Short mmCIF file of C-alpha atoms in Angstrom, two decimals:
data_model
loop_
_atom_site.label_atom_id
_atom_site.label_comp_id
_atom_site.label_asym_id
_atom_site.label_seq_id
_atom_site.Cartn_x
_atom_site.Cartn_y
_atom_site.Cartn_z
CA MET N 1 -23.81 55.08 33.31
CA SER N 2 -24.97 54.74 29.15
CA GLN N 3 -21.18 54.46 28.95
CA LYS N 4 -21.14 51.37 30.89
CA ARG N 5 -23.94 49.99 28.90
CA GLU N 6 -22.94 50.92 25.59
CA ILE N 7 -19.52 49.70 26.12
CA GLY N 8 -21.61 46.59 27.63
CA PHE N 9 -23.20 45.82 25.00
CA ILE N 10 -20.32 45.66 22.40
CA ARG N 11 -18.69 43.48 24.18
CA ASN N 12 -20.95 40.60 24.34
CA GLY N 13 -21.11 41.38 19.67
CA TYR N 14 -24.31 44.21 20.03
CA HIS N 15 -23.75 48.51 19.44
CA ALA N 16 -26.93 49.85 20.66
CA ASP N 17 -29.49 50.68 17.63
CA THR N 18 -29.76 54.38 18.47
CA HIS N 19 -30.70 57.82 17.03
CA SER N 20 -29.03 60.10 19.90
CA GLY N 21 -27.03 59.89 22.95
CA GLU N 22 -29.82 61.24 24.70
CA ASP N 23 -32.26 58.94 23.38
CA SER N 24 -30.63 56.17 23.98
CA GLU N 25 -30.36 56.92 27.98
CA LYS N 26 -33.62 57.97 27.58
CA LEU N 27 -35.22 54.22 26.55
CA PRO N 28 -36.28 51.11 28.45
CA LEU N 29 -32.77 49.02 28.55
CA GLN N 30 -35.82 45.95 27.58
CA HIS N 31 -36.97 47.81 24.90
CA GLN N 32 -32.74 49.03 23.30
CA GLN N 33 -32.79 45.99 20.03
CA PRO N 34 -28.85 44.97 19.90
CA VAL N 35 -27.61 44.89 16.50
CA ARG N 36 -25.23 42.05 15.53
CA LEU N 37 -21.67 43.03 14.16
CA GLN N 38 -20.17 42.23 11.39
CA PRO N 39 -19.04 39.71 11.01
CA SER N 40 -20.58 37.54 13.45
CA TRP N 41 -20.42 34.25 14.15
CA GLU N 42 -23.94 33.57 15.18
CA GLU N 43 -24.69 35.12 10.90
CA SER N 44 -27.27 32.90 9.72
CA ASN N 45 -26.54 33.77 6.43
CA LEU N 46 -22.50 33.39 6.85
CA PRO N 47 -20.93 30.70 4.58
CA GLU N 48 -20.75 27.24 5.40
CA ASP N 49 -17.00 27.21 6.45
CA GLU N 50 -16.71 29.96 8.59
CA LEU N 51 -18.96 29.03 10.53
CA ASN N 52 -17.03 25.38 11.01
CA PHE N 53 -14.02 28.37 12.57
CA ARG N 54 -15.79 28.16 16.30
CA ASN N 55 -14.51 24.82 17.29
CA LEU N 56 -11.32 25.72 15.77
CA THR N 57 -7.34 26.80 16.85
CA MET N 58 -6.13 29.54 15.28
CA GLU N 59 -3.80 28.16 14.08
CA GLU N 60 -5.90 25.04 12.45
CA ALA N 61 -8.66 28.30 10.96
CA SER N 62 -5.32 29.49 9.52
CA LEU N 63 -4.91 25.75 7.31
CA GLN N 64 -8.14 25.99 6.63
CA LEU N 65 -8.34 29.04 4.63
CA HIS N 66 -4.87 29.27 3.64
CA ALA N 67 -4.32 26.09 1.95
CA PRO N 68 -0.26 24.86 2.72
CA VAL N 69 1.47 22.91 -0.26
CA ASP N 70 3.76 19.59 0.50
CA LYS N 71 7.45 21.95 1.35
CA TYR N 72 10.19 19.61 0.05
CA ARG N 73 7.30 17.00 -1.09
CA LEU N 74 7.79 15.77 2.49
CA VAL N 75 4.63 13.70 2.27
CA TYR N 76 4.82 12.33 -0.18
CA LEU N 77 7.84 11.13 -0.10
CA THR N 78 6.34 9.41 3.26
CA PHE N 79 3.96 7.78 1.46
CA ILE N 80 6.43 6.10 -0.88
CA LEU N 81 8.89 5.04 2.33
CA HIS N 82 5.43 2.83 4.06
CA GLY N 83 4.42 1.84 0.19
CA ILE N 84 8.40 0.22 0.32
CA GLY N 85 7.57 -0.61 3.96
CA VAL N 86 3.92 -2.36 3.61
CA LEU N 87 5.47 -4.87 0.59
CA MET N 88 9.63 -5.39 2.94
CA PRO N 89 8.33 -8.46 4.32
CA TRP N 90 6.64 -9.97 1.17
CA ASN N 91 9.84 -8.85 -0.77
CA MET N 92 12.34 -9.84 1.57
CA PHE N 93 11.13 -14.40 1.86
CA ILE N 94 11.33 -14.95 -2.18
CA THR N 95 13.87 -13.03 -3.05
CA ALA N 96 15.54 -14.97 0.48
CA GLU N 97 15.39 -18.19 -1.99
CA ASN N 98 17.93 -19.79 -2.84
CA TYR N 99 18.83 -19.36 0.96
CA PHE N 100 16.04 -20.52 1.88
CA VAL N 101 15.63 -23.94 -0.79
CA LYS N 102 19.85 -24.21 -1.15
CA HIS N 103 21.08 -23.51 2.12
CA LYS N 104 18.11 -24.62 4.87
CA PHE N 105 16.36 -26.95 2.87
CA GLY N 106 19.20 -28.49 0.33
CA LYS N 107 20.64 -31.86 -0.07
CA GLU N 108 24.21 -31.07 1.42
CA TYR N 109 23.12 -29.38 4.29
CA THR N 110 20.32 -31.96 5.53
CA GLY N 111 21.26 -34.73 4.31
CA GLU N 112 17.78 -35.23 2.57
CA ASN N 113 16.45 -33.94 -0.39
CA LEU N 114 12.36 -32.17 1.40
CA VAL N 115 9.94 -30.51 -0.25
CA TYR N 116 10.00 -27.92 1.37
CA GLY N 117 13.01 -26.73 -1.11
CA THR N 118 11.57 -27.90 -4.00
CA SER N 119 8.20 -25.82 -3.24
CA TYR N 120 9.47 -22.27 -1.09
CA LEU N 121 7.54 -20.28 -3.45
CA GLN N 122 4.98 -21.55 -3.24
CA PHE N 123 4.05 -22.59 0.44
CA VAL N 124 5.96 -18.62 1.63
CA GLY N 125 2.91 -17.09 -0.99
CA PHE N 126 0.04 -19.82 0.74
CA ALA N 127 1.30 -18.66 4.31
CA ALA N 128 1.83 -14.34 3.30
CA GLN N 129 -0.70 -13.96 1.71
CA VAL N 130 -3.51 -16.18 3.07
CA PRO N 131 -3.09 -14.46 6.82
CA ASN N 132 -2.82 -10.96 4.46
CA LEU N 133 -5.93 -11.32 2.80
CA ILE N 134 -8.95 -12.11 5.68
CA PHE N 135 -6.13 -9.13 7.36
CA ASN N 136 -7.13 -7.21 4.58
CA TRP N 137 -10.38 -7.40 3.84
CA LEU N 138 -11.03 -7.37 8.42
CA ASN N 139 -9.65 -3.45 8.37
CA VAL N 140 -12.72 -3.01 5.88
CA PHE N 141 -15.40 -3.36 7.74
CA VAL N 142 -13.27 -3.68 11.44
CA GLN N 143 -11.64 -0.72 12.96
CA MET N 144 -9.26 -3.14 14.15
CA GLY N 145 -7.26 -2.49 17.49
CA GLY N 146 -8.82 1.38 17.41
CA ASN N 147 -7.09 4.38 15.76
CA LEU N 148 -4.54 4.19 12.86
CA THR N 149 -2.11 5.33 15.19
CA THR N 150 -2.76 2.07 17.17
CA ARG N 151 -3.16 0.00 14.32
CA ILE N 152 -0.11 1.58 12.69
CA ILE N 153 2.43 1.11 15.96
CA TRP N 154 1.20 -2.77 16.33
CA SER N 155 1.43 -4.45 12.82
CA ILE N 156 4.90 -3.19 12.14
CA SER N 157 6.80 -3.45 16.41
CA VAL N 158 4.84 -7.34 15.10
CA GLU N 159 7.00 -7.36 11.88
CA VAL N 160 10.25 -5.54 13.13
CA VAL N 161 10.25 -8.71 15.86
CA ILE N 162 9.47 -11.40 13.78
CA ILE N 163 12.34 -9.46 11.77
CA ILE N 164 14.24 -9.77 15.07
CA LEU N 165 13.79 -13.43 14.84
CA THR N 166 14.21 -14.44 11.56
CA ILE N 167 17.80 -12.87 12.10
CA ALA N 168 18.30 -15.02 14.26
CA LEU N 169 17.20 -18.52 13.26
CA ALA N 170 19.51 -17.60 10.16
CA MET N 171 22.11 -17.59 12.59
CA THR N 172 21.54 -21.30 13.87
CA ASP N 173 22.53 -24.09 13.14
CA THR N 174 19.26 -26.52 12.22
CA HIS N 175 20.87 -28.89 9.57
CA GLU N 176 19.30 -31.21 12.47
CA TRP N 177 16.16 -30.30 11.96
CA PRO N 178 15.10 -29.11 8.88
CA GLY N 179 10.89 -29.74 8.95
CA THR N 180 10.67 -27.65 12.98
CA PHE N 181 12.34 -25.37 11.34
CA PHE N 182 10.31 -25.24 7.89
CA TRP N 183 6.99 -24.72 10.35
CA VAL N 184 8.50 -21.80 12.52
CA THR N 185 9.04 -20.02 9.45
CA MET N 186 6.08 -20.42 8.37
CA VAL N 187 4.06 -20.01 11.30
CA SER N 188 6.28 -16.31 11.50
CA VAL N 189 4.85 -15.83 7.42
CA VAL N 190 1.50 -15.91 9.21
CA VAL N 191 2.22 -14.30 11.43
CA LEU N 192 3.98 -11.25 9.67
CA ASN N 193 0.94 -10.86 7.10
CA MET N 194 -1.45 -10.51 9.32
CA ALA N 195 0.39 -7.42 11.30
CA ASN N 196 1.37 -6.82 7.31
CA GLY N 197 -2.37 -6.19 6.24
CA VAL N 198 -3.92 -3.61 8.48
CA TYR N 199 -1.15 -2.17 7.74
CA GLN N 200 -1.10 -1.81 4.44
CA ASN N 201 -4.91 -1.65 4.63
CA THR N 202 -5.00 1.14 7.03
CA ILE N 203 -2.01 3.35 4.79
CA PHE N 204 -4.17 3.23 1.97
CA GLY N 205 -6.73 4.38 4.28
CA MET N 206 -4.83 7.14 4.82
CA ALA N 207 -3.57 8.50 1.01
CA ALA N 208 -6.91 7.91 0.00
CA LYS N 209 -7.45 10.92 2.16
CA LEU N 210 -5.76 13.37 0.38
CA PRO N 211 -4.59 14.03 -3.60
CA LEU N 212 -4.87 11.54 -5.53
CA LYS N 213 -1.38 11.43 -6.42
CA TYR N 214 -0.68 9.84 -2.41
CA THR N 215 -2.30 7.16 -3.31
CA GLY N 216 0.32 6.64 -6.18
CA ALA N 217 3.36 7.38 -4.76
CA VAL N 218 2.28 4.12 -1.97
CA VAL N 219 2.41 1.77 -4.85
CA LEU N 220 5.27 3.73 -6.15
CA GLY N 221 7.11 2.83 -2.76
CA SER N 222 5.35 -1.46 -2.95
CA ASN N 223 7.56 -1.25 -6.85
CA ILE N 224 10.66 0.91 -5.60
CA SER N 225 10.93 -2.34 -2.30
CA GLY N 226 10.86 -4.62 -4.81
CA THR N 227 13.68 -3.20 -6.44
CA PHE N 228 15.65 -2.23 -3.39
CA THR N 229 15.61 -6.01 -2.65
CA SER N 230 16.71 -6.82 -5.64
CA VAL N 231 20.09 -4.97 -5.46
CA VAL N 232 20.43 -5.68 -2.64
CA ARG N 233 20.46 -9.57 -3.81
CA ILE N 234 22.29 -9.09 -6.88
CA PHE N 235 25.72 -6.93 -4.23
CA SER N 236 24.77 -9.57 -2.32
CA ASP N 237 25.39 -12.42 -4.42
CA THR N 238 28.99 -10.38 -5.84
CA PHE N 239 30.92 -9.60 -1.99
CA THR N 240 28.84 -11.72 -0.14
CA SER N 241 30.76 -15.56 0.97
CA SER N 242 27.40 -17.61 1.52
CA VAL N 243 23.95 -17.43 0.79
CA ARG N 244 22.99 -17.36 4.20
CA MET N 245 25.54 -13.76 4.91
CA ALA N 246 23.23 -12.77 2.03
CA ALA N 247 19.92 -13.71 3.04
CA VAL N 248 20.91 -12.15 6.84
CA TYR N 249 21.20 -8.54 4.17
CA TYR N 250 18.63 -9.40 3.01
CA PHE N 251 16.52 -9.35 6.45
CA ILE N 252 18.57 -6.15 8.26
CA SER N 253 17.67 -4.16 5.94
CA ALA N 254 13.86 -4.63 5.93
CA LEU N 255 14.28 -4.00 8.93
CA PHE N 256 16.30 -1.04 8.68
CA VAL N 257 13.43 0.34 6.62
CA LEU N 258 10.33 -0.47 9.29
CA LEU N 259 11.96 1.18 11.28
CA LEU N 260 12.64 4.48 9.56
CA CYS N 261 8.57 3.85 9.35
CA PHE N 262 7.98 3.59 12.90
CA ASP N 263 9.82 7.12 12.94
CA THR N 264 7.75 8.94 9.78
CA TYR N 265 5.07 8.40 10.60
CA PHE N 266 4.17 10.20 14.70
CA ALA N 267 6.37 12.97 11.37
CA LEU N 268 3.31 13.07 9.29
CA PRO N 269 0.77 15.12 12.68
CA LEU N 270 3.78 18.15 12.86
CA ASN N 271 3.19 19.37 8.96
CA ARG N 272 1.20 21.70 8.09
CA TYR N 273 -0.41 19.74 4.62
CA TYR N 274 -0.51 17.11 6.56
CA ARG N 275 -3.08 18.81 9.40
CA HIS N 276 -4.64 20.57 7.22
CA HIS N 277 -6.44 17.32 5.29
CA GLU N 278 -6.44 16.18 8.29
CA LEU N 279 -8.84 18.92 9.80
CA LYS N 280 -10.63 19.03 6.31
CA GLU N 281 -11.58 15.56 6.66
CA GLN N 282 -12.57 15.95 10.65
CA GLN N 283 -14.55 19.15 9.15
CA GLU N 284 -16.29 17.43 6.44
CA ALA N 285 -17.29 14.81 9.47
CA ARG N 286 -18.71 17.60 11.92
CA THR N 287 -20.71 18.16 9.16
CA ARG N 288 -22.55 15.39 9.07
CA LYS N 289 -23.00 14.82 11.80
CA MET N 290 -24.50 18.17 12.72
CA GLU N 291 -26.21 17.61 9.47
CA SER N 292 -28.40 14.03 10.84
CA MET N 293 -28.77 15.14 13.75
CA GLY N 294 -25.86 13.82 16.03
CA ALA N 295 -26.23 11.16 14.89
CA VAL N 296 -23.86 7.69 14.13
CA GLU N 297 -22.74 7.23 10.17
CA LYS N 298 -23.63 4.14 9.18
CA ILE N 299 -20.66 3.59 6.56
CA PRO N 300 -22.80 2.07 2.60
CA TYR N 301 -20.21 -0.42 2.73
CA PHE N 302 -22.11 -2.11 -0.41
CA TYR N 303 -23.15 1.14 -1.91
CA ILE N 304 -19.11 2.16 -1.87
CA PHE N 305 -18.61 -1.34 -3.27
CA LYS N 306 -20.60 -1.30 -6.03
CA LYS N 307 -19.09 1.69 -7.47
CA CYS N 308 -16.04 0.44 -7.30
CA LEU N 309 -16.55 -3.09 -8.70
CA PRO N 310 -15.17 -2.10 -12.42
CA GLN N 311 -11.55 -0.64 -10.64
CA LEU N 312 -11.68 -3.60 -7.93
CA ILE N 313 -12.00 -6.04 -10.42
CA ASN N 314 -9.65 -4.56 -12.61
CA ILE N 315 -6.87 -3.89 -9.73
CA PHE N 316 -7.33 -7.91 -8.45
CA LEU N 317 -6.42 -8.66 -12.54
CA VAL N 318 -3.79 -6.45 -12.97
CA PHE N 319 -2.07 -8.68 -9.35
CA PHE N 320 -3.36 -11.91 -10.33
CA VAL N 321 -2.03 -12.24 -14.13
CA THR N 322 1.65 -10.57 -12.18
CA LEU N 323 0.93 -13.15 -9.44
CA SER N 324 1.29 -16.32 -11.70
CA ILE N 325 3.72 -15.43 -13.20
CA PHE N 326 6.38 -13.84 -10.82
CA PRO N 327 7.77 -15.02 -9.21
CA ALA N 328 6.96 -18.61 -9.26
CA VAL N 329 7.73 -19.36 -12.29
CA GLN N 330 10.15 -16.33 -13.92
CA ALA N 331 12.28 -17.53 -11.27
CA SER N 332 12.97 -20.69 -12.63
CA VAL N 333 12.97 -19.94 -16.51
CA GLN N 334 15.95 -20.18 -17.67
CA PRO N 335 18.30 -18.90 -20.37
CA ASN N 336 17.83 -20.91 -23.66
CA ASP N 337 21.84 -18.64 -24.77
CA PRO N 338 24.33 -21.19 -22.74
CA ASP N 339 26.81 -18.25 -23.63
CA PHE N 340 23.88 -15.92 -22.60
CA PHE N 341 25.78 -12.66 -21.34
CA LEU N 342 24.13 -12.46 -18.48
CA GLY N 343 25.66 -16.07 -17.60
CA THR N 344 22.96 -18.76 -15.71
CA LYS N 345 24.97 -17.21 -12.17
CA TYR N 346 22.73 -13.61 -12.04
CA PHE N 347 20.14 -14.53 -15.26
CA THR N 348 17.11 -15.06 -13.22
CA SER N 349 18.21 -12.37 -10.81
CA VAL N 350 18.65 -9.84 -13.01
CA THR N 351 15.69 -10.89 -15.57
CA CYS N 352 12.88 -11.98 -12.88
CA PHE N 353 13.12 -10.08 -9.99
CA LEU N 354 15.33 -7.02 -10.68
CA THR N 355 13.25 -6.62 -14.40
CA PHE N 356 10.36 -6.49 -12.98
CA ASN N 357 10.83 -4.37 -9.82
CA MET N 358 12.96 -2.41 -11.20
CA CYS N 359 10.45 -1.66 -14.04
CA ALA N 360 6.97 -1.79 -12.26
CA MET N 361 8.42 1.33 -10.19
CA ILE N 362 9.33 3.42 -13.64
CA GLY N 363 5.61 2.27 -14.57
CA SER N 364 4.24 3.82 -11.18
CA TYR N 365 5.88 6.60 -11.30
CA LEU N 366 4.81 7.46 -15.04
CA THR N 367 0.96 8.03 -13.20
CA THR N 368 2.84 11.16 -12.14
CA PHE N 369 3.00 12.08 -16.26
CA CYS N 370 0.49 10.65 -17.42
CA THR N 371 -2.78 9.07 -16.11
CA ARG N 372 -4.11 8.38 -19.47
CA PRO N 373 -6.72 5.20 -20.57
CA SER N 374 -9.11 6.60 -18.38
CA ALA N 375 -11.18 5.81 -15.90
CA LYS N 376 -13.75 4.39 -18.14
CA TYR N 377 -10.74 2.07 -20.40
CA LEU N 378 -8.73 1.06 -18.32
CA TRP N 379 -9.96 -2.42 -18.10
CA ILE N 380 -8.80 -3.25 -22.24
CA PRO N 381 -5.30 -3.20 -21.15
CA VAL N 382 -5.49 -5.03 -17.69
CA ALA N 383 -7.08 -7.55 -20.14
CA LEU N 384 -4.75 -7.40 -22.10
CA ARG N 385 -2.31 -9.10 -20.04
CA LEU N 386 -3.73 -12.37 -19.40
CA LEU N 387 -1.79 -13.15 -22.86
CA TYR N 388 1.32 -13.35 -20.60
CA ILE N 389 -0.09 -16.36 -18.47
CA PRO N 390 0.35 -18.18 -21.84
CA PHE N 391 3.70 -16.98 -23.15
CA PHE N 392 5.73 -17.49 -19.82
CA LEU N 393 4.30 -20.55 -19.58
CA LEU N 394 6.05 -21.83 -23.27
CA SER N 395 9.58 -20.29 -21.96
CA ASN N 396 12.42 -22.47 -21.05
CA TYR N 397 10.67 -22.52 -17.76
CA GLN N 398 12.34 -25.83 -16.13
CA LEU N 399 10.36 -28.31 -13.21
CA GLY N 400 13.56 -29.28 -10.79
CA GLU N 401 14.60 -32.32 -10.87
CA ASN N 402 13.29 -35.55 -12.43
CA ARG N 403 10.34 -33.49 -14.14
CA VAL N 404 9.80 -33.62 -17.40
CA ARG N 405 7.92 -30.61 -19.41
CA ALA N 406 4.75 -31.97 -21.83
CA LEU N 407 4.49 -28.91 -22.63
CA PRO N 408 6.85 -27.82 -24.80
CA VAL N 409 9.31 -24.29 -24.72
CA LEU N 410 8.51 -22.13 -27.49
CA ILE N 411 9.98 -19.13 -26.60
CA THR N 412 13.44 -19.38 -27.51
CA ASN N 413 15.33 -16.42 -27.34
CA ASP N 414 16.57 -14.79 -24.83
CA TRP N 415 16.05 -11.80 -25.93
CA VAL N 416 12.58 -12.16 -26.57
CA TYR N 417 11.41 -13.67 -23.30
CA TRP N 418 13.72 -10.35 -20.75
CA PHE N 419 11.54 -7.70 -23.51
CA THR N 420 8.14 -9.85 -23.02
CA ALA N 421 9.22 -9.43 -18.52
CA VAL N 422 10.14 -5.33 -19.10
CA THR N 423 6.96 -4.87 -20.28
CA MET N 424 4.85 -7.07 -17.69
CA GLY N 425 6.70 -5.42 -15.00
CA LEU N 426 6.24 -2.43 -16.76
CA THR N 427 2.29 -1.94 -17.05
CA SER N 428 1.76 -4.11 -13.70
CA GLY N 429 3.52 -0.67 -11.80
CA TYR N 430 1.19 1.39 -13.97
CA LEU N 431 -1.58 -0.23 -14.55
CA SER N 432 -2.54 -1.52 -10.77
CA ALA N 433 -1.71 2.74 -9.89
CA LEU N 434 -4.12 3.51 -12.50
CA GLY N 435 -6.61 1.61 -10.38
CA MET N 436 -5.48 2.64 -6.91
CA MET N 437 -5.71 6.01 -8.06
CA TYR N 438 -8.94 6.08 -9.80
CA THR N 439 -11.16 3.48 -6.68
CA PRO N 440 -11.86 6.24 -4.68
CA ARG N 441 -12.17 8.98 -6.26
CA SER N 442 -15.34 6.42 -8.12
CA VAL N 443 -17.04 7.75 -4.26
CA GLU N 444 -17.87 10.61 -3.12
CA PRO N 445 -14.76 12.58 -0.50
CA ARG N 446 -16.82 10.78 2.87
CA TYR N 447 -16.32 7.16 1.61
CA ALA N 448 -12.76 7.68 -0.37
CA ALA N 449 -11.16 6.20 2.66
CA THR N 450 -12.85 3.16 3.19
CA ALA N 451 -12.94 3.15 -1.67
CA GLY N 452 -9.11 2.64 0.27
CA MET N 453 -9.96 -0.16 2.36
CA PHE N 454 -11.17 -1.88 -0.43
CA ALA N 455 -8.27 -1.21 -3.19
CA ALA N 456 -6.24 -2.28 -1.17
CA ALA N 457 -8.17 -5.89 -0.69
CA ALA N 458 -8.47 -6.45 -3.88
CA LEU N 459 -4.82 -6.03 -4.53
CA ILE N 460 -3.87 -9.30 -2.01
CA THR N 461 -7.36 -11.27 -3.43
CA GLY N 462 -5.01 -10.18 -6.68
CA ILE N 463 -2.18 -11.63 -5.00
CA PHE N 464 -3.61 -14.72 -3.11
CA SER N 465 -4.81 -15.96 -6.24
CA GLY N 466 -1.79 -15.88 -8.23
CA VAL N 467 -0.09 -17.50 -5.46
CA MET N 468 -2.51 -20.45 -5.61
CA VAL N 469 -2.89 -20.61 -9.94
CA SER N 470 0.72 -21.15 -9.11
CA PHE N 471 0.82 -24.54 -7.05
CA ILE N 472 -1.13 -25.84 -10.64
CA TRP N 473 1.48 -24.37 -13.46
CA PRO N 474 3.81 -26.79 -13.20
CA TRP N 475 1.48 -30.38 -13.21
CA PHE N 476 0.43 -28.89 -15.78
CA ILE N 477 3.35 -28.31 -18.04
CA GLU N 478 4.88 -31.72 -16.60
CA HIS N 479 0.95 -32.97 -17.72
CA VAL N 480 -0.21 -30.83 -20.39
CA GLY N 481 1.21 -31.07 -24.37
CA ILE N 482 0.22 -29.42 -27.25
#
């Protein structure tokens, strides 16, 4: 009888407090004092992390105790791929400039001189960045479309549909209805970037939960995206018979990348390293909920914004300077020397698109090895980049037919122009990556995801403002002299 009772106590996590088997038999049941087994989940003196294991499976507990490594850097490479996907819609439309300007809106194709062609980059920039701006900021405060999976699935799906429509329009004869084609294209760009605003913001929020370099991976991927489309442009210009077929290759490339992003997103939860950080965040959320007695914690948006503001300004200024010059101004800069080795055919493709995108990619990758200046002094090189604006406006920027520069061309050496273009690309990639990496670290870890979303919104705000300012430069150069 005593043996059965003792086993019962042990099964329930206790052992009878006895001096001998005989004494224990004589003690009444209510006076037998239980002793806790060590270790015990109920032990109030145990660390908080151990107490949290009560809600975990054995595999989840193992992930908490033994932090896995990012084997083969699969998670890092996945975020690079999503960084490529984030900017593919934008790069697709600006890289296909010749297709729209010289073919779809060109005089030879339509028989008319259309304003759509001469100001295409400004129009597409406006149509792309307004919805991107709105939805990026809304996505900070409102969980649009539910959880992360729902938001990413729907945003990528919408982008895929729009790209398929764009390919179909490229294969359609539109010379009799250029106005309709223009507005269909602009509406497509608006819808595409509404979806992309949610996608981009969500990806930066996801990366902010991981170590610092994973936010840098998204920025690196964004710059690889531009390099990829620039290389596709050069090969397409060389080996295709028409700008229309070259554009089709751009669009198909974007479609392929987005489908890869769709697939790899579902592979992330299968990775032990990613699951470790997801579990870590979930445990922190549960702890905060217990500390607040079950109440839902309100995100202090103003507090987060105030703490991140210096880095948000840095991010804004980097992209403002870059987008006020690239691609609207740089794409219209012509060589001063007609015998320059690139010639007029490849001058823009190489010195503008390929140079900027490749150098921005290299610049963002350099943050893997160096993170200087520190967050406190990042504003200094960011502010100095404002000098790029007058430099490129004083280069051989041509306004198009029937428009004459009042502002003189002072940068007459093509090598000097190209070298400066290289430095602009490098600083754009490097400084923007630093700003994006520093922002989530400006606040407590539990607010890192929201800070990452603020950073993405500041990025888009800088792009939008730069694109808007680029509308002013043609008028400024035509009417303002020195």
